[in-house]
Each structure stands twice: as structure tokens, then as C-alpha cells.
Short mmCIF file of C-alpha atoms in Angstrom, two decimals:
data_model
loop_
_atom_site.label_atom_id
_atom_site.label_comp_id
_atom_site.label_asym_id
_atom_site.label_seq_id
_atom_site.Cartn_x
_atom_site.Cartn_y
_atom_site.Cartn_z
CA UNK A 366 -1.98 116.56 5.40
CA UNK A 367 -3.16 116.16 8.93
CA UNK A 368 -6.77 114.30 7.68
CA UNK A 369 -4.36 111.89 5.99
CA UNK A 370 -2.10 111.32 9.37
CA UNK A 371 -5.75 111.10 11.31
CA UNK A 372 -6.72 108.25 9.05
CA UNK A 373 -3.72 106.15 8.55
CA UNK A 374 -3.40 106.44 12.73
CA UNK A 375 -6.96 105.28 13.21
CA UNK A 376 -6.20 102.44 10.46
CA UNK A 377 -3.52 101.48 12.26
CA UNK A 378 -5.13 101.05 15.28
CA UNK A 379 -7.89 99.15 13.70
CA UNK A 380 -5.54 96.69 12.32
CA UNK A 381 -3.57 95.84 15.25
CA UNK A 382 -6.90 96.01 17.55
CA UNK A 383 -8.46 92.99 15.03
CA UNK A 384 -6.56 90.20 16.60
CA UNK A 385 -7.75 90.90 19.56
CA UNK A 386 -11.22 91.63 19.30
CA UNK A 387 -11.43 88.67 16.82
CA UNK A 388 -10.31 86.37 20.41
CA UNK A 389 -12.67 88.19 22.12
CA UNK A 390 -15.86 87.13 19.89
CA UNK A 391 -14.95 83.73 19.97
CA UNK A 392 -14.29 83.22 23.74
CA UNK A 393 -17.83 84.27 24.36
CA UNK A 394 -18.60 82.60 27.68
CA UNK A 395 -16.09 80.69 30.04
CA UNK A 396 -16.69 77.75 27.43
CA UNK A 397 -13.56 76.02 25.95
CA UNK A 398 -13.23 76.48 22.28
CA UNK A 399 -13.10 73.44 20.46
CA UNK A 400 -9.36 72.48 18.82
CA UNK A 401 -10.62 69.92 16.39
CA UNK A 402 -7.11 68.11 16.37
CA UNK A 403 -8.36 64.72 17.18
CA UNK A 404 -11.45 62.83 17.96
CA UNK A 405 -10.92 62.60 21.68
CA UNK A 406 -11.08 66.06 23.22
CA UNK A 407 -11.09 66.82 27.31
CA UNK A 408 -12.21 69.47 29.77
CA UNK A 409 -13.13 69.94 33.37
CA UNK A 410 -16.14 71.35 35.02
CA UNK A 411 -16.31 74.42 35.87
CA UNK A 412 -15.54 74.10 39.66
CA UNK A 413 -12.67 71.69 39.05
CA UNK A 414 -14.44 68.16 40.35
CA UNK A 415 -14.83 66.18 37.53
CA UNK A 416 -12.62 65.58 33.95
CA UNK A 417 -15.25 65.05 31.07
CA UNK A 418 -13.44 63.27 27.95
CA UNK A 419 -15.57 63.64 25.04
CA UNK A 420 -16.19 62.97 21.33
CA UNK A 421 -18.37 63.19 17.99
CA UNK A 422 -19.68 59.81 16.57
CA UNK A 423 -21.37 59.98 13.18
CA UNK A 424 -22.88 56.62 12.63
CA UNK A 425 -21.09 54.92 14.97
CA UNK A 426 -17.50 56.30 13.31
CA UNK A 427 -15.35 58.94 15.17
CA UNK A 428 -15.59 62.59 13.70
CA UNK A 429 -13.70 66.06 14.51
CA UNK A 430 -16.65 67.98 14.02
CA UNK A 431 -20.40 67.46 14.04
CA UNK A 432 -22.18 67.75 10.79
CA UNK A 433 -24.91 70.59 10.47
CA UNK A 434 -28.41 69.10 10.26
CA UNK A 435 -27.56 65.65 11.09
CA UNK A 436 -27.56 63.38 14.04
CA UNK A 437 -24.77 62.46 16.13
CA UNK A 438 -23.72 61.10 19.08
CA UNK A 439 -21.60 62.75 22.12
CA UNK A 440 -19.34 59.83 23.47
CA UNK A 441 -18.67 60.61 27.37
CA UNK A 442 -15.89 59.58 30.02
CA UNK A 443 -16.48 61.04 33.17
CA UNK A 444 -14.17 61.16 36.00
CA UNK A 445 -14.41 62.81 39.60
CA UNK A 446 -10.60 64.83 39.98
CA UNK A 447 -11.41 64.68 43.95
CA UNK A 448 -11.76 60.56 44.66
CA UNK A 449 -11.37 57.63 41.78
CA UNK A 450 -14.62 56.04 43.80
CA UNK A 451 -16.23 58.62 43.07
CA UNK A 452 -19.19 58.05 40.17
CA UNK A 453 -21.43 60.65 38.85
CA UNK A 454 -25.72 59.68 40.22
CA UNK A 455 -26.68 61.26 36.72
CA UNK A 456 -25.59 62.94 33.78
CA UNK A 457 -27.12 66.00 31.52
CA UNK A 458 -25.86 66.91 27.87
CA UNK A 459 -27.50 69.39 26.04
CA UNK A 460 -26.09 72.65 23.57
CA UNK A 461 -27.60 76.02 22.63
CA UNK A 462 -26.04 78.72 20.51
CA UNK A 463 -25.55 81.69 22.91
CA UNK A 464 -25.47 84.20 20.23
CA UNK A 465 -28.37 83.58 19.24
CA UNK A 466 -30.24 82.98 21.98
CA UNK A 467 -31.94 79.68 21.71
CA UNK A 468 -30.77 75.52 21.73
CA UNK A 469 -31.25 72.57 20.22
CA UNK A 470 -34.68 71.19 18.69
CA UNK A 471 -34.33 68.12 19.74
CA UNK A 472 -33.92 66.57 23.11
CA UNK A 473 -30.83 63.46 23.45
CA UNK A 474 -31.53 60.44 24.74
CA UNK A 475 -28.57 59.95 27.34
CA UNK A 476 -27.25 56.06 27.64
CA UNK A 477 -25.31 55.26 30.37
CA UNK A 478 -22.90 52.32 29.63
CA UNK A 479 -20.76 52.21 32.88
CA UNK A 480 -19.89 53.79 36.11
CA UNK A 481 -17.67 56.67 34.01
CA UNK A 482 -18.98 56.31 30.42
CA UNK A 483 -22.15 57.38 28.92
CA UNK A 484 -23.70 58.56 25.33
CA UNK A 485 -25.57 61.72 24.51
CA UNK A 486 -27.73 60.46 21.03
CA UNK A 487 -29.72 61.98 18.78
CA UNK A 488 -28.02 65.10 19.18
CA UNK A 489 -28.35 67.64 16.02
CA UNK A 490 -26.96 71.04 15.04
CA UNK A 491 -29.76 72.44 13.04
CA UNK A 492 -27.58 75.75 11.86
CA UNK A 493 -24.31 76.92 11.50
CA UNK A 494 -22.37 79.40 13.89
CA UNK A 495 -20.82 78.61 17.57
CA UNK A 496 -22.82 76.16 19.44
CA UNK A 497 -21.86 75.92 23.26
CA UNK A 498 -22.64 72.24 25.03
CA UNK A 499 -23.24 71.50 28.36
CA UNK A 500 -23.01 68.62 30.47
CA UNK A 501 -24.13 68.17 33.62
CA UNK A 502 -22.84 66.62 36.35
CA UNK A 503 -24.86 65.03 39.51
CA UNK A 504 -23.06 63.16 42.14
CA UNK A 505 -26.39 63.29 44.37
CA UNK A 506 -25.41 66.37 46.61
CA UNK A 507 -23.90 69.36 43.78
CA UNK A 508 -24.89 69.55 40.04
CA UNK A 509 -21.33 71.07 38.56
CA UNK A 510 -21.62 71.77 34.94
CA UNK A 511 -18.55 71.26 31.83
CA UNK A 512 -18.90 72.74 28.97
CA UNK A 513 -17.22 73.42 25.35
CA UNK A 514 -17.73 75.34 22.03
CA UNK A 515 -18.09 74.02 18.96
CA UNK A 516 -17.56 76.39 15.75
CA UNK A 517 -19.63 75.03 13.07
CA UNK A 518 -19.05 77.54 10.29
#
């Protein structure tokens, strides 16, 4: 009787303690997960100064999600949160999977269209799992950093 009370106690707690350490796997880093609701997603950098607005092209047609092992393309609008005059000098994009412990193969070719907008091509997911990107941010004086998951399972 009281290995049978042990057990359905410990199941218990394993059940309820599931939810949570499910949330816990997928936050990872600081990253935002990625809601997939609609093409246009947004988040801010890490210390707050710019909003980065963001999508998936996949041949030039919006897409939720990137496709694993094929190109795409990471549309861009960057804005500074501290002054509307405010422009970023240059911009980084790249992605690695952190649980894994290595990036991309490939490097993208970043196109900058105007002041706020640029493109991140020829970027590719080569495997499935959570892939973390990163885009940096360099008004001249601070690089500040904004980055995202993406689940691609």
C-alpha cells in the first residue's frame, strides 16, 4: 500500500511539473518565441532602442514559417524607439541553433532598401529544431542586438 501512494504522488507531481518544464525548454535564451499568426511579426532589441518588424519571404511571397533546407529571405523594418531621425549605420542578421551549438552554413547577403528597411537573403535552415536569429543593430556608437526563435519542427 504505501509503494502504491509513493508512486501515484511522484506521478502526480510529474504531471503537473510537465507544463512547466515544457515552457522552460522552449524559452531557452531571452529570445522571443515565434507566434506564427501572421506574416508580419515584431520585437525590440534587447536594450529597448530600436523596434525590428520582420518577416519570411519564400520566393518573393510572404510565409509564417521558413521552410527547412530552402532559401528565404528575412524582410526588415527597423526603427530607433529613442528619436524617429534616428537611422541604423548598419545592419547584421544571422541565426544559429543554440541547442545544438552551431549556425547557419551559409552567410546572407544583407540589402538595404531605405533608411528603415532592409533584406537578409539567402538565408537557409539546413535542419529542424529551434533556430534563434539575430540582428544586429549599429547606429555608429552601440551595436544593440534583437533577436527571435523560430521552432522548425
Amino acid at each position: 500500500m504505501f509503494c502504491i501512494r509513493r508512486f501515484q504522488i511522484f506521478a502526480l507531481t510529474a504531471f503537473l511539473a510537465l507544463p512547466l518544464f515544457g515552457a522552460m525548454m522552449m524559452q531557452g535564451s531571452n529570445a522571443k518565441t515565434f507566434p506564427a499568426k501572421n506574416a508580419w511579426q515584431e520585437t525590440l532589441s534587447n536594450d529597448g532602442s530600436w523596434r525590428v518588424q520582420w518577416r519570411v519571404l519564400i520566393d518573393g511571397k510572404e510565409s509564417e514559417l521558413p521552410i527547412v533546407r530552402r532559401r528565404f529571405t528575412i524582410e526588415l523594418i527597423i526603427e530607433s524607439t529613442r528619436n524617429p531621425n534616428e537611422f541604423p549605420k548598419s545592419v547584421m542578421v544571422d541565426a544559429q541553433m543554440p541547442d545544438h551549438g552551431h549556425g547557419m552554413n551559409v552567410a546572407p547577403t544583407i540589402v538595404l532598401e531605405k533608411s528603415r528597411e532592409c533584406r537578409a537573403e539567402g538565408m537557409l535552415f539546413h535542419m529542424s529544431g529551434r533556430w534563434e536569429v539575430d540582428v544586429d543593430i549599429d547606429d555608429g556608437i552601440t551595436v544593440e542586438r534583437a533577436q527571435w526563435n523560430i521552432p522548425m519542427y
